[in-house]
């Protein structure tokens, strides 16, 4: 009787654990048809209605390339803030960069500003506890998001991967960078990672603040209201931006957004991502694009990577893509951490989302989308520069893998929902 009860309890616990490790089921049952082209105004209208905010006009967007540009711009925004600082990140580690951010945030809290820092519990595990203590003592509100305990097992696998910094509710940053020395520098060596981050000023900053406020409410029970957090915003530029966030209430929105964009492609798809482990639907959507003559280029890390298991799991799925003419290139100088999708030189998506199950259907993410040829042209230029520092990976390379490599790639692919 006791053994049976224990077995039943273990079975229930195992089912709960497995259920929470797997991504939510996909809504789509087959690839989307190429019914709306990328330059069709109805596509912009539909995506604005279906996924996140509508396209908000009046924004300026600045691309910050590598830590040499990213960190000074973010720190300047912190130091020049007058009322509030909202900061959410997946990675906050240790070292010079981590110390510099802790000092800047602490200084503003001592000035009397509202300084709120939200750290993913998993991503910030390597963080030096002394940094949190220092910020707390200065008056910074530092909160760990979804800490793991017995009563949060149902949320164990749902993390915030958003990377948001908002100053005074007016100026926002998002992209791929984490707070760590690995991102410092200018991608000149393997110790200086390659990444993009984006500075956004204008009415869309309110949507970034809202994304932060959603998670702050969940973590603390405090609802952010009023002019300090949501001031009246006036146009600052010519770019219309759509803010898309995934959350427990809309877990698959990133996946649906990507599939819709890929289905609209008529000429080209460019994808830059540090973690490319495409699910069956993503692969099918890319193959459909190739069948209608779309050029598909995918730029990923080479041997310089922080997760070799991801590279192996990814490689397992490349065969049918390479056979169809998808071009895959591996960045050589250092670890490549950029996250970028460009369709037909008109639609661009930037932010925190990778091309894998975890990002598309498990994590809470935040992306900014543009239907803007100027924005797309600037990102294509950066993409092509990175492509020039990359090595093409061919079908012959894939076929030449040893038996051991093929087996280990397959084995790694079984873990794809968790990497």
mmCIF file of C-alpha atoms in Angstrom:
data_model
loop_
_atom_site.group_PDB
_atom_site.id
_atom_site.type_symbol
_atom_site.label_atom_id
_atom_site.label_comp_id
_atom_site.label_asym_id
_atom_site.label_seq_id
_atom_site.Cartn_x
_atom_site.Cartn_y
_atom_site.Cartn_z
ATOM 1 C CA UNK A 1 0.000 0.000 0.000
ATOM 2 C CA UNK A 2 2.773 2.415 1.031
ATOM 3 C CA UNK A 3 4.852 1.507 -2.025
ATOM 4 C CA UNK A 4 1.865 2.062 -4.268
ATOM 5 C CA UNK A 5 1.169 5.460 -2.702
ATOM 6 C CA UNK A 6 4.804 6.520 -3.048
ATOM 7 C CA UNK A 7 4.873 5.338 -6.675
ATOM 8 C CA UNK A 8 1.726 7.262 -7.441
ATOM 9 C CA UNK A 9 3.116 10.394 -5.802
ATOM 10 C CA UNK A 10 6.356 10.085 -7.753
ATOM 11 C CA UNK A 11 4.374 9.560 -10.937
ATOM 12 C CA UNK A 12 2.351 12.715 -10.333
ATOM 13 C CA UNK A 13 5.487 14.701 -9.473
ATOM 14 C CA UNK A 14 7.220 13.410 -12.591
ATOM 15 C CA UNK A 15 4.260 14.325 -14.775
ATOM 16 C CA UNK A 16 4.147 17.844 -13.322
ATOM 17 C CA UNK A 17 7.888 18.281 -13.854
ATOM 18 C CA UNK A 18 7.833 17.009 -17.441
ATOM 19 C CA UNK A 19 4.753 19.081 -18.208
ATOM 20 C CA UNK A 20 6.511 22.213 -17.059
ATOM 21 C CA UNK A 21 9.720 21.440 -18.940
ATOM 22 C CA UNK A 22 8.006 21.102 -22.295
ATOM 23 C CA UNK A 23 6.959 24.133 -24.359
ATOM 24 C CA UNK A 24 3.300 24.928 -24.801
ATOM 25 C CA UNK A 25 1.710 23.223 -27.820
ATOM 26 C CA UNK A 26 1.909 25.144 -31.082
ATOM 27 C CA UNK A 27 -1.269 26.756 -32.325
ATOM 28 C CA UNK A 28 -0.206 26.354 -35.965
ATOM 29 C CA UNK A 29 -0.695 22.939 -37.500
ATOM 30 C CA UNK A 30 0.970 23.660 -40.842
ATOM 31 C CA UNK A 31 3.185 26.378 -42.350
ATOM 32 C CA UNK A 32 1.450 29.653 -43.108
ATOM 33 C CA UNK A 33 0.713 30.321 -46.756
ATOM 34 C CA UNK A 34 2.321 33.215 -48.627
ATOM 35 C CA UNK A 35 -0.976 35.095 -48.710
ATOM 36 C CA UNK A 36 0.245 38.535 -47.607
ATOM 37 C CA UNK A 37 3.495 39.907 -49.026
ATOM 38 C CA UNK A 38 5.962 41.791 -46.856
ATOM 39 C CA UNK A 39 5.154 45.103 -48.568
ATOM 40 C CA UNK A 40 1.375 44.659 -48.287
ATOM 41 C CA UNK A 41 -0.070 47.276 -45.919
ATOM 42 C CA UNK A 42 -2.576 44.714 -44.709
ATOM 43 C CA UNK A 43 0.304 42.615 -43.326
ATOM 44 C CA UNK A 44 1.402 45.536 -41.157
ATOM 45 C CA UNK A 45 -2.195 46.116 -40.053
ATOM 46 C CA UNK A 46 -2.759 42.442 -39.261
ATOM 47 C CA UNK A 47 0.484 41.998 -37.336
ATOM 48 C CA UNK A 48 -0.202 45.177 -35.384
ATOM 49 C CA UNK A 49 -3.631 43.892 -34.393
ATOM 50 C CA UNK A 50 -2.566 40.322 -33.623
ATOM 51 C CA UNK A 51 0.845 40.580 -31.966
ATOM 52 C CA UNK A 52 1.657 43.139 -29.287
ATOM 53 C CA UNK A 53 1.116 46.834 -29.855
ATOM 54 C CA UNK A 54 0.072 48.494 -33.078
ATOM 55 C CA UNK A 55 2.866 50.258 -34.929
ATOM 56 C CA UNK A 56 3.557 53.387 -32.885
ATOM 57 C CA UNK A 57 4.922 56.330 -34.904
ATOM 58 C CA UNK A 58 7.401 58.993 -33.866
ATOM 59 C CA UNK A 59 10.398 57.061 -32.574
ATOM 60 C CA UNK A 60 14.127 57.270 -33.104
ATOM 61 C CA UNK A 61 16.191 54.079 -33.015
ATOM 62 C CA UNK A 62 19.960 53.925 -32.678
ATOM 63 C CA UNK A 63 21.927 50.726 -33.165
ATOM 64 C CA UNK A 64 24.670 50.222 -30.588
ATOM 65 C CA UNK A 65 27.337 47.785 -31.775
ATOM 66 C CA UNK A 66 29.301 45.878 -29.121
ATOM 67 C CA UNK A 67 30.091 46.800 -25.547
ATOM 68 C CA UNK A 68 32.199 49.810 -26.498
ATOM 69 C CA UNK A 69 29.027 51.543 -27.679
ATOM 70 C CA UNK A 70 26.374 49.709 -25.667
ATOM 71 C CA UNK A 71 27.548 50.135 -22.104
ATOM 72 C CA UNK A 72 28.483 53.858 -22.263
ATOM 73 C CA UNK A 73 25.072 54.679 -23.773
ATOM 74 C CA UNK A 74 23.158 52.692 -21.145
ATOM 75 C CA UNK A 75 25.225 54.138 -18.288
ATOM 76 C CA UNK A 76 24.730 57.662 -19.640
ATOM 77 C CA UNK A 77 20.961 57.130 -19.609
ATOM 78 C CA UNK A 78 21.121 55.919 -16.010
ATOM 79 C CA UNK A 79 23.278 58.843 -14.881
ATOM 80 C CA UNK A 80 21.106 61.431 -16.637
ATOM 81 C CA UNK A 81 17.769 60.031 -15.369
ATOM 82 C CA UNK A 82 15.735 62.481 -13.306
ATOM 83 C CA UNK A 83 12.888 60.400 -11.832
ATOM 84 C CA UNK A 84 12.819 56.661 -12.524
ATOM 85 C CA UNK A 85 15.006 53.813 -13.744
ATOM 86 C CA UNK A 86 13.461 50.454 -14.668
ATOM 87 C CA UNK A 87 15.966 47.716 -15.425
ATOM 88 C CA UNK A 88 15.191 44.085 -16.266
ATOM 89 C CA UNK A 89 17.762 41.568 -17.444
ATOM 90 C CA UNK A 90 18.352 37.852 -17.728
ATOM 91 C CA UNK A 91 22.122 37.984 -17.194
ATOM 92 C CA UNK A 92 23.775 40.070 -14.501
ATOM 93 C CA UNK A 93 27.076 38.440 -13.588
ATOM 94 C CA UNK A 94 30.199 39.916 -12.010
ATOM 95 C CA UNK A 95 33.292 41.910 -12.951
ATOM 96 C CA UNK A 96 34.043 45.487 -13.993
ATOM 97 C CA UNK A 97 30.871 46.036 -16.027
ATOM 98 C CA UNK A 98 28.659 44.597 -13.280
ATOM 99 C CA UNK A 99 30.339 46.862 -10.732
ATOM 100 C CA UNK A 100 29.983 49.943 -12.916
ATOM 101 C CA UNK A 101 26.249 49.362 -13.349
ATOM 102 C CA UNK A 102 25.784 48.695 -9.634
ATOM 103 C CA UNK A 103 27.592 51.937 -8.797
ATOM 104 C CA UNK A 104 25.580 53.996 -11.301
ATOM 105 C CA UNK A 105 22.244 52.568 -10.139
ATOM 106 C CA UNK A 106 23.189 53.041 -6.486
ATOM 107 C CA UNK A 107 24.168 56.666 -7.072
ATOM 108 C CA UNK A 108 20.765 57.470 -8.587
ATOM 109 C CA UNK A 109 18.926 55.726 -5.759
ATOM 110 C CA UNK A 110 20.842 57.827 -3.234
ATOM 111 C CA UNK A 111 19.675 60.908 -5.162
ATOM 112 C CA UNK A 112 16.102 59.848 -4.423
ATOM 113 C CA UNK A 113 15.103 58.353 -7.772
ATOM 114 C CA UNK A 114 12.931 55.260 -8.021
ATOM 115 C CA UNK A 115 15.435 52.611 -9.132
ATOM 116 C CA UNK A 116 13.947 49.173 -9.758
ATOM 117 C CA UNK A 117 16.069 46.208 -10.891
ATOM 118 C CA UNK A 118 14.469 42.897 -11.876
ATOM 119 C CA UNK A 119 16.814 39.931 -12.340
ATOM 120 C CA UNK A 120 15.886 36.513 -13.654
ATOM 121 C CA UNK A 121 16.533 34.007 -10.890
ATOM 122 C CA UNK A 122 18.298 31.506 -13.153
ATOM 123 C CA UNK A 123 20.253 33.948 -15.300
ATOM 124 C CA UNK A 124 21.589 35.877 -12.317
ATOM 125 C CA UNK A 125 22.798 32.846 -10.320
ATOM 126 C CA UNK A 126 26.482 33.699 -11.054
ATOM 127 C CA UNK A 127 25.986 37.278 -9.802
ATOM 128 C CA UNK A 128 28.208 38.474 -6.986
ATOM 129 C CA UNK A 129 25.913 38.776 -3.954
ATOM 130 C CA UNK A 130 27.954 41.764 -2.765
ATOM 131 C CA UNK A 131 26.596 43.747 -5.730
ATOM 132 C CA UNK A 132 23.009 43.156 -4.601
ATOM 133 C CA UNK A 133 23.890 44.083 -1.027
ATOM 134 C CA UNK A 134 25.550 47.290 -2.207
ATOM 135 C CA UNK A 135 22.526 48.281 -4.285
ATOM 136 C CA UNK A 136 20.071 47.414 -1.517
ATOM 137 C CA UNK A 137 21.984 49.556 0.968
ATOM 138 C CA UNK A 138 21.829 52.477 -1.480
ATOM 139 C CA UNK A 139 18.060 52.167 -1.848
ATOM 140 C CA UNK A 140 17.863 50.253 -5.127
ATOM 141 C CA UNK A 141 14.950 47.808 -5.217
ATOM 142 C CA UNK A 142 16.544 44.592 -6.477
ATOM 143 C CA UNK A 143 14.153 41.679 -7.001
ATOM 144 C CA UNK A 144 14.772 38.164 -8.282
ATOM 145 C CA UNK A 145 12.104 37.122 -10.815
ATOM 146 C CA UNK A 146 10.359 33.770 -10.298
ATOM 147 C CA UNK A 147 12.712 32.348 -7.646
ATOM 148 C CA UNK A 148 12.581 28.569 -7.460
ATOM 149 C CA UNK A 149 10.873 26.980 -4.462
ATOM 150 C CA UNK A 150 8.476 24.114 -3.859
ATOM 151 C CA UNK A 151 5.411 26.257 -4.546
ATOM 152 C CA UNK A 152 6.767 27.707 -7.826
ATOM 153 C CA UNK A 153 7.530 24.405 -9.556
ATOM 154 C CA UNK A 154 4.780 25.197 -12.084
ATOM 155 C CA UNK A 155 6.859 28.183 -13.246
ATOM 156 C CA UNK A 156 10.266 26.527 -13.059
ATOM 157 C CA UNK A 157 10.811 26.613 -16.794
ATOM 158 C CA UNK A 158 9.324 30.022 -17.580
ATOM 159 C CA UNK A 159 11.993 32.679 -17.164
ATOM 160 C CA UNK A 160 12.331 36.290 -18.115
ATOM 161 C CA UNK A 161 14.818 36.637 -20.926
ATOM 162 C CA UNK A 162 13.787 40.256 -21.537
ATOM 163 C CA UNK A 163 16.530 42.872 -21.598
ATOM 164 C CA UNK A 164 14.979 46.240 -20.813
ATOM 165 C CA UNK A 165 16.290 49.530 -19.495
ATOM 166 C CA UNK A 166 13.921 52.492 -19.350
ATOM 167 C CA UNK A 167 14.928 55.920 -18.033
ATOM 168 C CA UNK A 168 12.198 58.316 -16.910
ATOM 169 C CA UNK A 169 9.665 56.396 -19.013
ATOM 170 C CA UNK A 170 11.027 58.224 -22.068
ATOM 171 C CA UNK A 171 14.162 56.440 -23.206
ATOM 172 C CA UNK A 172 14.370 52.676 -23.677
ATOM 173 C CA UNK A 173 17.016 50.091 -24.477
ATOM 174 C CA UNK A 174 16.624 46.499 -25.603
ATOM 175 C CA UNK A 175 18.628 43.904 -27.499
ATOM 176 C CA UNK A 176 20.934 41.047 -26.689
ATOM 177 C CA UNK A 177 23.486 42.309 -24.205
ATOM 178 C CA UNK A 178 23.902 41.011 -20.666
ATOM 179 C CA UNK A 179 25.668 42.701 -17.788
ATOM 180 C CA UNK A 180 29.057 41.024 -17.796
ATOM 181 C CA UNK A 181 32.626 41.610 -18.914
ATOM 182 C CA UNK A 182 32.150 39.069 -21.704
ATOM 183 C CA UNK A 183 30.304 41.758 -23.681
ATOM 184 C CA UNK A 184 32.849 44.514 -23.073
ATOM 185 C CA UNK A 185 35.100 45.690 -25.911
ATOM 186 C CA UNK A 186 34.563 45.597 -29.673
ATOM 187 C CA UNK A 187 34.536 41.891 -30.650
ATOM 188 C CA UNK A 188 38.276 41.982 -31.325
ATOM 189 C CA UNK A 189 39.034 38.625 -29.682
ATOM 190 C CA UNK A 190 37.220 35.597 -28.196
ATOM 191 C CA UNK A 191 37.082 37.413 -24.848
ATOM 192 C CA UNK A 192 34.953 40.229 -26.358
ATOM 193 C CA UNK A 193 31.567 38.927 -27.481
ATOM 194 C CA UNK A 194 29.790 40.321 -30.552
ATOM 195 C CA UNK A 195 26.336 41.826 -29.905
ATOM 196 C CA UNK A 196 23.854 44.565 -30.812
ATOM 197 C CA UNK A 197 21.684 46.634 -28.521
ATOM 198 C CA UNK A 198 19.211 49.381 -29.425
ATOM 199 C CA UNK A 199 18.399 52.803 -27.985
ATOM 200 C CA UNK A 200 14.762 53.795 -28.594
ATOM 201 C CA UNK A 201 13.361 57.216 -27.804
ATOM 202 C CA UNK A 202 9.772 58.267 -28.375
ATOM 203 C CA UNK A 203 6.245 56.977 -27.689
ATOM 204 C CA UNK A 204 7.304 53.313 -28.005
ATOM 205 C CA UNK A 205 9.309 53.713 -24.786
ATOM 206 C CA UNK A 206 6.001 53.587 -22.906
ATOM 207 C CA UNK A 207 5.413 50.068 -24.242
ATOM 208 C CA UNK A 208 8.844 48.971 -23.004
ATOM 209 C CA UNK A 209 7.977 50.457 -19.616
ATOM 210 C CA UNK A 210 4.685 48.550 -19.676
ATOM 211 C CA UNK A 211 6.562 45.307 -20.356
ATOM 212 C CA UNK A 212 8.726 45.968 -17.323
ATOM 213 C CA UNK A 213 5.701 46.973 -15.223
ATOM 214 C CA UNK A 214 3.951 43.683 -16.050
ATOM 215 C CA UNK A 215 6.801 41.677 -14.560
ATOM 216 C CA UNK A 216 7.335 44.064 -11.658
ATOM 217 C CA UNK A 217 3.681 43.615 -10.678
ATOM 218 C CA UNK A 218 4.047 39.825 -10.779
ATOM 219 C CA UNK A 219 7.256 39.884 -8.736
ATOM 220 C CA UNK A 220 6.304 42.464 -6.093
ATOM 221 C CA UNK A 221 2.569 43.184 -6.220
ATOM 222 C CA UNK A 222 3.314 46.855 -6.950
ATOM 223 C CA UNK A 223 1.521 48.468 -9.874
ATOM 224 C CA UNK A 224 3.496 51.267 -11.503
ATOM 225 C CA UNK A 225 1.259 54.247 -12.271
ATOM 226 C CA UNK A 226 1.521 57.947 -12.900
ATOM 227 C CA UNK A 227 3.590 60.492 -14.708
ATOM 228 C CA UNK A 228 6.877 59.354 -13.199
ATOM 229 C CA UNK A 229 6.627 56.044 -15.037
ATOM 230 C CA UNK A 230 4.334 56.935 -17.921
ATOM 231 C CA UNK A 231 4.844 60.585 -18.887
ATOM 232 C CA UNK A 232 3.251 62.184 -21.921
ATOM 233 C CA UNK A 233 5.584 61.421 -24.824
ATOM 234 C CA UNK A 234 6.094 63.460 -27.989
ATOM 235 C CA UNK A 235 7.596 62.242 -31.288
ATOM 236 C CA UNK A 236 11.379 61.955 -31.349
ATOM 237 C CA UNK A 237 11.916 60.515 -34.813
ATOM 238 C CA UNK A 238 10.413 59.023 -37.947
ATOM 239 C CA UNK A 239 10.315 55.316 -37.084
ATOM 240 C CA UNK A 240 7.097 53.432 -36.319
ATOM 241 C CA UNK A 241 7.754 50.592 -33.865
ATOM 242 C CA UNK A 242 5.760 47.599 -32.658
ATOM 243 C CA UNK A 243 6.560 46.189 -29.205
ATOM 244 C CA UNK A 244 5.904 42.455 -28.864
ATOM 245 C CA UNK A 245 6.246 40.694 -25.516
ATOM 246 C CA UNK A 246 5.668 37.066 -24.664
ATOM 247 C CA UNK A 247 4.366 36.094 -21.226
ATOM 248 C CA UNK A 248 2.413 33.294 -19.544
ATOM 249 C CA UNK A 249 -0.727 34.769 -21.099
ATOM 250 C CA UNK A 250 0.710 34.842 -24.635
ATOM 251 C CA UNK A 251 3.492 32.281 -24.608
ATOM 252 C CA UNK A 252 3.505 31.536 -28.335
ATOM 253 C CA UNK A 253 3.249 35.107 -29.615
ATOM 254 C CA UNK A 254 6.928 35.229 -30.628
ATOM 255 C CA UNK A 255 6.580 31.997 -32.566
ATOM 256 C CA UNK A 256 3.455 33.235 -34.352
ATOM 257 C CA UNK A 257 5.089 36.582 -35.158
ATOM 258 C CA UNK A 258 8.130 34.893 -36.672
ATOM 259 C CA UNK A 259 6.073 32.435 -38.721
ATOM 260 C CA UNK A 260 3.931 35.278 -40.082
ATOM 261 C CA UNK A 261 6.994 37.281 -41.081
ATOM 262 C CA UNK A 262 8.699 34.310 -42.741
ATOM 263 C CA UNK A 263 5.512 33.490 -44.656
ATOM 264 C CA UNK A 264 5.435 37.040 -46.057
ATOM 265 C CA UNK A 265 8.918 36.850 -47.583
ATOM 266 C CA UNK A 266 9.140 37.167 -51.356
ATOM 267 C CA UNK A 267 12.850 37.872 -51.887
ATOM 268 C CA UNK A 268 15.060 37.432 -48.820
ATOM 269 C CA UNK A 269 15.212 36.290 -45.217
ATOM 270 C CA UNK A 270 18.201 37.114 -43.031
ATOM 271 C CA UNK A 271 18.437 35.594 -39.551
ATOM 272 C CA UNK A 272 21.170 36.307 -37.015
ATOM 273 C CA UNK A 273 20.961 34.388 -33.747
ATOM 274 C CA UNK A 274 23.322 32.859 -31.178
ATOM 275 C CA UNK A 275 21.000 29.877 -30.637
ATOM 276 C CA UNK A 276 19.473 28.397 -33.768
ATOM 277 C CA UNK A 277 17.584 25.205 -32.918
ATOM 278 C CA UNK A 278 14.552 25.518 -35.200
ATOM 279 C CA UNK A 279 11.453 23.472 -34.475
ATOM 280 C CA UNK A 280 9.642 21.532 -37.194
ATOM 281 C CA UNK A 281 7.331 24.434 -38.030
ATOM 282 C CA UNK A 282 10.175 26.938 -38.363
ATOM 283 C CA UNK A 283 12.094 24.566 -40.632
ATOM 284 C CA UNK A 284 8.962 23.982 -42.708
ATOM 285 C CA UNK A 285 8.369 27.735 -43.038
ATOM 286 C CA UNK A 286 11.951 28.288 -44.217
ATOM 287 C CA UNK A 287 11.671 25.419 -46.715
ATOM 288 C CA UNK A 288 8.414 26.876 -48.041
ATOM 289 C CA UNK A 289 10.227 30.177 -48.553
ATOM 290 C CA UNK A 290 12.989 28.442 -50.497
ATOM 291 C CA UNK A 291 10.422 26.719 -52.728
ATOM 292 C CA UNK A 292 9.123 30.102 -53.845
ATOM 293 C CA UNK A 293 12.661 31.323 -54.540
ATOM 294 C CA UNK A 294 13.400 33.318 -51.379
ATOM 295 C CA UNK A 295 17.090 33.660 -50.514
ATOM 296 C CA UNK A 296 17.606 32.535 -46.905
ATOM 297 C CA UNK A 297 20.778 33.422 -44.988
ATOM 298 C CA UNK A 298 21.370 32.337 -41.407
ATOM 299 C CA UNK A 299 24.268 33.706 -39.361
ATOM 300 C CA UNK A 300 25.222 31.877 -36.153
ATOM 301 C CA UNK A 301 28.248 31.355 -33.899
ATOM 302 C CA UNK A 302 31.084 29.123 -35.004
ATOM 303 C CA UNK A 303 33.410 27.244 -32.688
ATOM 304 C CA UNK A 304 33.491 30.254 -30.348
ATOM 305 C CA UNK A 305 30.336 29.610 -28.348
ATOM 306 C CA UNK A 306 29.148 29.537 -24.767
ATOM 307 C CA UNK A 307 27.017 26.414 -25.350
ATOM 308 C CA UNK A 308 28.505 23.648 -27.481
ATOM 309 C CA UNK A 309 25.458 21.458 -26.920
ATOM 310 C CA UNK A 310 23.328 24.109 -28.671
ATOM 311 C CA UNK A 311 25.675 24.134 -31.669
ATOM 312 C CA UNK A 312 25.489 20.344 -31.906
ATOM 313 C CA UNK A 313 21.710 20.203 -31.482
ATOM 314 C CA UNK A 314 21.359 22.904 -34.126
ATOM 315 C CA UNK A 315 23.606 21.124 -36.604
ATOM 316 C CA UNK A 316 21.468 17.982 -36.465
ATOM 317 C CA UNK A 317 18.670 19.848 -38.273
ATOM 318 C CA UNK A 318 20.711 21.516 -41.007
ATOM 319 C CA UNK A 319 20.622 18.784 -43.654
ATOM 320 C CA UNK A 320 17.242 19.515 -45.252
ATOM 321 C CA UNK A 321 17.873 23.264 -45.020
ATOM 322 C CA UNK A 322 21.251 23.051 -46.751
ATOM 323 C CA UNK A 323 19.843 20.719 -49.399
ATOM 324 C CA UNK A 324 17.144 23.319 -50.128
ATOM 325 C CA UNK A 325 19.740 26.047 -50.625
ATOM 326 C CA UNK A 326 19.549 27.785 -47.238
ATOM 327 C CA UNK A 327 22.893 29.477 -46.611
ATOM 328 C CA UNK A 328 24.334 28.952 -43.126
ATOM 329 C CA UNK A 329 27.434 30.851 -42.008
ATOM 330 C CA UNK A 330 29.401 30.631 -38.766
ATOM 331 C CA UNK A 331 30.899 33.786 -37.270
ATOM 332 C CA UNK A 332 34.603 33.297 -36.589
ATOM 333 C CA UNK A 333 36.231 36.050 -34.460
ATOM 334 C CA UNK A 334 34.321 35.496 -31.198
ATOM 335 C CA UNK A 335 30.992 34.357 -29.772
ATOM 336 C CA UNK A 336 28.166 35.805 -31.863
ATOM 337 C CA UNK A 337 25.218 36.919 -29.703
ATOM 338 C CA UNK A 338 23.214 39.189 -32.076
ATOM 339 C CA UNK A 339 19.470 38.604 -32.463
ATOM 340 C CA UNK A 340 18.070 39.938 -35.712
ATOM 341 C CA UNK A 341 15.538 38.971 -38.404
ATOM 342 C CA UNK A 342 15.150 40.938 -41.651
ATOM 343 C CA UNK A 343 12.554 40.062 -44.302
ATOM 344 C CA UNK A 344 12.702 41.530 -47.834
ATOM 345 C CA UNK A 345 14.657 44.603 -46.682
ATOM 346 C CA UNK A 346 11.463 46.018 -45.168
ATOM 347 C CA UNK A 347 10.497 44.129 -41.955
ATOM 348 C CA UNK A 348 12.994 43.967 -39.093
ATOM 349 C CA UNK A 349 12.780 42.403 -35.650
ATOM 350 C CA UNK A 350 15.258 43.142 -32.861
ATOM 351 C CA UNK A 351 15.299 42.308 -29.169
ATOM 352 C CA UNK A 352 15.947 39.354 -26.891
ATOM 353 C CA UNK A 353 14.407 36.446 -28.828
ATOM 354 C CA UNK A 354 16.478 33.558 -30.169
ATOM 355 C CA UNK A 355 15.354 30.986 -32.748
ATOM 356 C CA UNK A 356 14.718 28.019 -30.479
ATOM 357 C CA UNK A 357 11.940 26.469 -28.404
ATOM 358 C CA UNK A 358 13.032 28.175 -25.211
ATOM 359 C CA UNK A 359 12.851 31.677 -26.648
ATOM 360 C CA UNK A 360 9.862 31.208 -28.944
ATOM 361 C CA UNK A 361 7.620 29.173 -26.645
ATOM 362 C CA UNK A 362 8.975 29.126 -23.067
ATOM 363 C CA UNK A 363 10.707 32.341 -22.019
ATOM 364 C CA UNK A 364 9.198 35.756 -21.487
ATOM 365 C CA UNK A 365 10.811 37.865 -24.224
ATOM 366 C CA UNK A 366 10.594 41.389 -25.641
ATOM 367 C CA UNK A 367 11.146 42.370 -29.271
ATOM 368 C CA UNK A 368 10.710 45.522 -31.329
ATOM 369 C CA UNK A 369 9.504 45.206 -34.933
ATOM 370 C CA UNK A 370 9.718 47.748 -37.746
ATOM 371 C CA UNK A 371 8.123 47.996 -41.201
ATOM 372 C CA UNK A 372 10.765 50.497 -42.265
ATOM 373 C CA UNK A 373 13.178 50.310 -45.202
ATOM 374 C CA UNK A 374 15.619 52.689 -43.530
ATOM 375 C CA UNK A 375 15.838 50.567 -40.377
ATOM 376 C CA UNK A 376 16.125 47.407 -42.477
ATOM 377 C CA UNK A 377 18.918 48.897 -44.621
ATOM 378 C CA UNK A 378 20.956 49.801 -41.550
ATOM 379 C CA UNK A 379 20.581 46.272 -40.162
ATOM 380 C CA UNK A 380 21.413 44.639 -43.511
ATOM 381 C CA UNK A 381 24.647 46.638 -43.570
ATOM 382 C CA UNK A 382 25.588 45.335 -40.125
ATOM 383 C CA UNK A 383 24.515 41.790 -41.046
ATOM 384 C CA UNK A 384 26.669 41.829 -44.188
ATOM 385 C CA UNK A 385 29.687 43.086 -42.265
ATOM 386 C CA UNK A 386 29.311 40.182 -39.829
ATOM 387 C CA UNK A 387 28.797 37.812 -42.749
ATOM 388 C CA UNK A 388 32.166 38.879 -44.155
ATOM 389 C CA UNK A 389 33.786 37.674 -40.909
ATOM 390 C CA UNK A 390 32.036 34.304 -41.119
ATOM 391 C CA UNK A 391 32.707 30.928 -42.699
ATOM 392 C CA UNK A 392 30.017 29.321 -44.898
ATOM 393 C CA UNK A 393 28.938 25.885 -43.717
ATOM 394 C CA UNK A 394 28.092 23.737 -46.733
ATOM 395 C CA UNK A 395 26.076 20.599 -47.370
ATOM 396 C CA UNK A 396 29.383 18.824 -48.001
ATOM 397 C CA UNK A 397 30.587 19.904 -44.535
ATOM 398 C CA UNK A 398 27.416 18.494 -43.012
ATOM 399 C CA UNK A 399 27.711 15.217 -44.886
ATOM 400 C CA UNK A 400 31.402 14.833 -43.892
ATOM 401 C CA UNK A 401 30.611 14.657 -40.183
ATOM 402 C CA UNK A 402 31.976 11.528 -38.544
ATOM 403 C CA UNK A 403 29.666 8.849 -37.181
ATOM 404 C CA UNK A 404 30.451 10.039 -33.660
ATOM 405 C CA UNK A 405 29.592 13.628 -34.578
ATOM 406 C CA UNK A 406 26.316 12.578 -36.188
ATOM 407 C CA UNK A 407 25.356 10.550 -33.119
ATOM 408 C CA UNK A 408 26.282 13.283 -30.632
ATOM 409 C CA UNK A 409 24.446 15.890 -32.739
ATOM 410 C CA UNK A 410 21.327 13.705 -32.672
ATOM 411 C CA UNK A 411 21.691 13.111 -28.932
ATOM 412 C CA UNK A 412 22.033 16.845 -28.282
ATOM 413 C CA UNK A 413 18.936 17.534 -30.384
ATOM 414 C CA UNK A 414 16.818 15.533 -27.917
ATOM 415 C CA UNK A 415 17.382 18.286 -25.355
ATOM 416 C CA UNK A 416 16.289 21.061 -27.705
ATOM 417 C CA UNK A 417 13.374 22.303 -25.580
ATOM 418 C CA UNK A 418 15.724 23.049 -22.677
ATOM 419 C CA UNK A 419 18.793 24.620 -24.308
#
